[in-house]
CSV table of C-alpha atoms in Angstrom, one decimal:
chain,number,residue,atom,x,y,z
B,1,UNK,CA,34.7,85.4,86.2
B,2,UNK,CA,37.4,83.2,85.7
B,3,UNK,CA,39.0,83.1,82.1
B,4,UNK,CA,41.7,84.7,80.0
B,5,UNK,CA,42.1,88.5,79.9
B,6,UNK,CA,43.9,90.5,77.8
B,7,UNK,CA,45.2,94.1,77.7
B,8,UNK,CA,45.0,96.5,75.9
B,9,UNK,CA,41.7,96.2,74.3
B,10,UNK,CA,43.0,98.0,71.5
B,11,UNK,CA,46.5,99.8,70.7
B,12,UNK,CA,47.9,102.1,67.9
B,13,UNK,CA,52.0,101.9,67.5
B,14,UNK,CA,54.2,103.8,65.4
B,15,UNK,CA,56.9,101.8,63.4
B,16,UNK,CA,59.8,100.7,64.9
B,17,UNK,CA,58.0,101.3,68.5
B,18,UNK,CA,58.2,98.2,70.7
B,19,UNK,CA,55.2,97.1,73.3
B,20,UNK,CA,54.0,94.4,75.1
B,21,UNK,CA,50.4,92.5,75.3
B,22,UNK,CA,49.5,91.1,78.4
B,23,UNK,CA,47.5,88.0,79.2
B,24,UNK,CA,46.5,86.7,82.4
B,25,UNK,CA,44.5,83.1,83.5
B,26,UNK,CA,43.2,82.6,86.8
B,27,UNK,CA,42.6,78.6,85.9
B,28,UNK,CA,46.1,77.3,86.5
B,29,UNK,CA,45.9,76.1,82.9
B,30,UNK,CA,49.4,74.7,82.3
B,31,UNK,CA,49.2,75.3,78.5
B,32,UNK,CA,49.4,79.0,77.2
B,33,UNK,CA,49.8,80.2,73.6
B,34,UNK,CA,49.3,83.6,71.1
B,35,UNK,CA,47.9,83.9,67.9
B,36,UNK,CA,47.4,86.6,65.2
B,37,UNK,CA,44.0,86.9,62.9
B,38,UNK,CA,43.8,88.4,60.1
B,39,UNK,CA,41.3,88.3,57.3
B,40,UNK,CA,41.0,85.4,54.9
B,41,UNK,CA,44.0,83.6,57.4
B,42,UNK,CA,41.6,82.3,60.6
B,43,UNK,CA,44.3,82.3,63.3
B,44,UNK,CA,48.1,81.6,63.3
B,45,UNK,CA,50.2,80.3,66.1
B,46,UNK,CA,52.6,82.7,67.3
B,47,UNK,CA,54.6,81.4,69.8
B,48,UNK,CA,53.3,78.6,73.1
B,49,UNK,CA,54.6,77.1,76.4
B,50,UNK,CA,54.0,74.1,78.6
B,51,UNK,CA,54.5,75.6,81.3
B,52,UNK,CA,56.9,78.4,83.3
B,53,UNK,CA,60.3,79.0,81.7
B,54,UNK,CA,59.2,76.5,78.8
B,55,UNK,CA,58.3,78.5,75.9
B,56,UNK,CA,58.3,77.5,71.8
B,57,UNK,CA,57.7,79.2,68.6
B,58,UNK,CA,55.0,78.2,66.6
B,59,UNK,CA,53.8,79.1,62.4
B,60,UNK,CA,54.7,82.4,62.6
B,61,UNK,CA,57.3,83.7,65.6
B,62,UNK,CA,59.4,86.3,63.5
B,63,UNK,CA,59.0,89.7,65.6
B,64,UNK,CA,57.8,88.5,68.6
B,65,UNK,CA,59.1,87.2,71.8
B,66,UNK,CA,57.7,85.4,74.7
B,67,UNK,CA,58.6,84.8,78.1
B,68,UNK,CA,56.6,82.5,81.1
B,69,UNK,CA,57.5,83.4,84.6
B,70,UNK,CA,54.6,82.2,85.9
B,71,UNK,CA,51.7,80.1,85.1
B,72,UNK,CA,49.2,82.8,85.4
B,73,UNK,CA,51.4,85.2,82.6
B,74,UNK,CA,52.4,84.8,79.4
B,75,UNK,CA,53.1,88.3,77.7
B,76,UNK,CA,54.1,88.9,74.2
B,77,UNK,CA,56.6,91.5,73.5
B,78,UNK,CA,57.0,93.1,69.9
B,79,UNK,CA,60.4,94.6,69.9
B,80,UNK,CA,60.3,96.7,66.6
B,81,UNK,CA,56.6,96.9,65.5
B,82,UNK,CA,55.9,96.9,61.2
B,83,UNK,CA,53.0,97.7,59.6
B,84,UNK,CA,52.7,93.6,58.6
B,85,UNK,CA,52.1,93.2,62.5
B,86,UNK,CA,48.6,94.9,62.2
B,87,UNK,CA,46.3,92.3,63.1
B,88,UNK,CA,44.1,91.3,66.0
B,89,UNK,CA,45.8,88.9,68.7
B,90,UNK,CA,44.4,86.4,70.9
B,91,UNK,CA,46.1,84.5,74.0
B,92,UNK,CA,44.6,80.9,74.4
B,93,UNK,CA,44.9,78.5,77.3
B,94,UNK,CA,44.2,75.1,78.0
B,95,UNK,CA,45.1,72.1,80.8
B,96,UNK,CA,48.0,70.0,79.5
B,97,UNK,CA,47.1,66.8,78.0
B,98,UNK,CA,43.4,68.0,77.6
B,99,UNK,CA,43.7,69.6,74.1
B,100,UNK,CA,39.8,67.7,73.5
B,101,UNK,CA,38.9,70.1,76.0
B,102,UNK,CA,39.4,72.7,73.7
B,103,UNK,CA,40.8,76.6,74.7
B,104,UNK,CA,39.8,79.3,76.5
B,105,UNK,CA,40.8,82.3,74.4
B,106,UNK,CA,40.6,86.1,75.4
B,107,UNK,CA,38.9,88.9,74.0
B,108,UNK,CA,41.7,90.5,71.8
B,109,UNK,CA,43.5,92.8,71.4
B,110,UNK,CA,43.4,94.8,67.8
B,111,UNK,CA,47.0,96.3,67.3
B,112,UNK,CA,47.2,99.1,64.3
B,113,UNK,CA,50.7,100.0,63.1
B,114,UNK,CA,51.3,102.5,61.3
L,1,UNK,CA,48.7,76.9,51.9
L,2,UNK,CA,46.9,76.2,55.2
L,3,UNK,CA,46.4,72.9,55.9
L,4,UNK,CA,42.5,73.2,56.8
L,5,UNK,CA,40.5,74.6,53.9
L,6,UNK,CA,37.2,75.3,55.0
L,7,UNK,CA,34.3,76.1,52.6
L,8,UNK,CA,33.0,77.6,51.8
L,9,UNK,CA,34.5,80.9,52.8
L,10,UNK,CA,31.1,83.6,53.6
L,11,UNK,CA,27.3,82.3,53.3
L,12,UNK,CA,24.4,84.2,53.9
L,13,UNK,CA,20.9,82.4,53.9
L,14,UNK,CA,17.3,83.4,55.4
L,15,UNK,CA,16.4,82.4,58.6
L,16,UNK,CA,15.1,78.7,58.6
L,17,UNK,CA,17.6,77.4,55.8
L,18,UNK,CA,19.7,74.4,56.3
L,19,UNK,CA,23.5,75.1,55.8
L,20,UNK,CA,26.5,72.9,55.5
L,21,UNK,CA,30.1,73.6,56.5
L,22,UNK,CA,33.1,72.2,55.5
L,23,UNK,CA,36.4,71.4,56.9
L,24,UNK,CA,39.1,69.7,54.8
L,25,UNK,CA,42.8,68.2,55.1
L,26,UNK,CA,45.2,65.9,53.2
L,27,UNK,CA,46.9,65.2,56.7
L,28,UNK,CA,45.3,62.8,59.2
L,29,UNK,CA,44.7,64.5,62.7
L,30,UNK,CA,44.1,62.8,66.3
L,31,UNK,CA,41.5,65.5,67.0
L,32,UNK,CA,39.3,68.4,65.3
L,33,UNK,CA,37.0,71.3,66.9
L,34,UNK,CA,35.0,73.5,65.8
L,35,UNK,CA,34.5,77.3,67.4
L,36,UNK,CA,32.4,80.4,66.9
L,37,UNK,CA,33.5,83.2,67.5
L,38,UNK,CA,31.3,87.0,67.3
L,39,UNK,CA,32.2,90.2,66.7
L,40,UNK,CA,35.4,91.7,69.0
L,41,UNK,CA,35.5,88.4,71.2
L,42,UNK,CA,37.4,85.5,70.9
L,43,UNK,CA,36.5,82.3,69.6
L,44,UNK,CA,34.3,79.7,71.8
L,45,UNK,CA,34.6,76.1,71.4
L,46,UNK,CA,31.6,74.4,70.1
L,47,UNK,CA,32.4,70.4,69.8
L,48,UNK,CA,35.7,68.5,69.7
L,49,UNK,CA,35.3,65.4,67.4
L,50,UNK,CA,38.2,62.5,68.2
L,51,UNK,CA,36.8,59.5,66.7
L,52,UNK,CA,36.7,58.7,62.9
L,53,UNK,CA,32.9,58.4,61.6
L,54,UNK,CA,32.1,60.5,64.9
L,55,UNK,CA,29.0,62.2,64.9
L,56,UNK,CA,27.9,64.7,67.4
L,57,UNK,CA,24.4,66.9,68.0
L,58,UNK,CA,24.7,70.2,69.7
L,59,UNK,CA,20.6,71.5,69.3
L,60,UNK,CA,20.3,72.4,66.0
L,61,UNK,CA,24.3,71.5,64.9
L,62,UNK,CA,25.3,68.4,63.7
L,63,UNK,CA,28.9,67.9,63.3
L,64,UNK,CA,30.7,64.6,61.7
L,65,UNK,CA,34.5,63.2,61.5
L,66,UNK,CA,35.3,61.8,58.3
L,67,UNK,CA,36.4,58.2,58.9
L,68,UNK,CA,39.7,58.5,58.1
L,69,UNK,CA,39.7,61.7,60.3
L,70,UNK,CA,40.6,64.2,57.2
L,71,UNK,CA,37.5,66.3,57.3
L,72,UNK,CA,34.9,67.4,58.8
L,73,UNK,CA,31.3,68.9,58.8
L,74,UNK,CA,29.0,71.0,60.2
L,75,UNK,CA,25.4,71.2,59.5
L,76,UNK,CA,23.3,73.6,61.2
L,77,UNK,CA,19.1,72.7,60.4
L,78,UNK,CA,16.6,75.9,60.6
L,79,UNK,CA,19.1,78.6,61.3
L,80,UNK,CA,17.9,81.5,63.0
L,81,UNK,CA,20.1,85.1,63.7
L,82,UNK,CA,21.7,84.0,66.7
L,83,UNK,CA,23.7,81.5,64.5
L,84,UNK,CA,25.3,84.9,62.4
L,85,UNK,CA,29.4,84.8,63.0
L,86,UNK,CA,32.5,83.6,61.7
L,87,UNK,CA,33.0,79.3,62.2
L,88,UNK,CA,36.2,77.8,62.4
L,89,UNK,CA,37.8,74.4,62.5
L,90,UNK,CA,40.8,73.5,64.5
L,91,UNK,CA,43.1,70.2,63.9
L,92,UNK,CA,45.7,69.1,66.5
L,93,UNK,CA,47.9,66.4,66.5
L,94,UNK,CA,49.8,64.5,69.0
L,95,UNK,CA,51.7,67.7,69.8
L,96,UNK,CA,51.2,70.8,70.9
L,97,UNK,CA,50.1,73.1,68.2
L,98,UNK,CA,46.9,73.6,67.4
L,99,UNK,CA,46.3,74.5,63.4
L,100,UNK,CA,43.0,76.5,62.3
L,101,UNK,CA,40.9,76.8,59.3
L,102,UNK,CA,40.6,80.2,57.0
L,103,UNK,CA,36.6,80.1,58.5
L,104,UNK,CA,33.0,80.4,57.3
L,105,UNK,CA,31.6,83.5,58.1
L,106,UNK,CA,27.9,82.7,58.0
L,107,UNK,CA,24.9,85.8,58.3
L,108,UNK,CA,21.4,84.3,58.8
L,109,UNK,CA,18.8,86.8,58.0
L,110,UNK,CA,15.5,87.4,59.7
């Protein structure tokens, strides 16, 4: 089915480890961004792009990177993990200039640090 | 401070009740959606609301656009079990960042 998948499902890092999430869309959605839930806080923007090699950092970037290579890819690499990175993180995509459209998010992925 | 407050924050009624959920902001937005979302999956996209005064029926949910598109609503009439999750607002403006709610985590008991 055609959507927004994410990997791994879930993932336990030790402090100071680094990692990367992967998400993948098969709808050529030009728009691409991340987000971290946590209770009480509904979702925060991480970091977005537009489109390949056009990335930007959104409420809450601190610790993360991004990179887009391709339209279908956007991963999101934590370099140094902290226990304040436990949360649950969603990739989202949309077509550009749609945003009524709404997103497609995935499924998650819950990241413990400890 | 986020810039959507939604209220209230959990509600828990008996199947049938009418509820109300609200979605507030002192800034002015071009758009506002509203999602569910379940247990361990992300969250769906219900309605998107672009018009100030807008009102929009989804079965059983009604959802409104203030007219000076600040706020919004959601009222669900004779909820059943299937509505049980957490309900969240989204505001966008003319760029590219998309700014969510806290969310209403509503349990409708049989």
């Amino acid at each position: 089915n055609a959507g927004v998948t994410q990997t791994p499902k879930f993932q336990v890092l030790k402090t100071g480890q680094s990692m990367t999430l992967q998400c993948a869309q098969d709808m050529n959605h030009e728009y691409m961004s991340w987000y971290r839930q946590d209770p009480g806080m509904g979702l925060r923007l991480i970091h977005y792009s537009v489109g390949a090699g056009i990335t930007d950092q959104g409420e809450v970037p601190n610790g993360y990177n991004v990179s887009r290579s391709t339209t279908e890819d956007f991963p999101l690499r934590l370099l140094s993990a902290a226990p304040s990175q436990t949360s649950v993180y969603f990739c989202a995509s949309r077509p550009m200039g749609q945003g009524a459209r709404g997103y497609t998010f995935g499924s998650g992925t819950r990241l413990t640090v400890v | 401070t986020q810039l959507l407050e939604q209220s209230p924050q959990f509600l828990s009624i008996q199947e049938g009740e009418n509820l109300t959920v609200y979605c507030n902001s002192s800034s002015v937005f071009s758009s506002l959606q509203w999602y569910r979302q379940e247990p361990g999956e992300g969250p769906v996209l219900l309605v998107t609301v672009v018009t100030g005064g807008e009102v929009k029926k989804l079965k059983r949910l009604t959802f409104q656009f203030g007219d000076a598109r600040k706020d919004s609503s959601l009222h669900i009439t004779a909820a059943q079990p299937g509505d049980t999750g957490l309900y969240l607002c989204a505001a966008s403006n003319a760029g590219n960042m998309l700014t969510f709610g806290g969310g209403t985590r509503l349990m409708v008991k049989p």
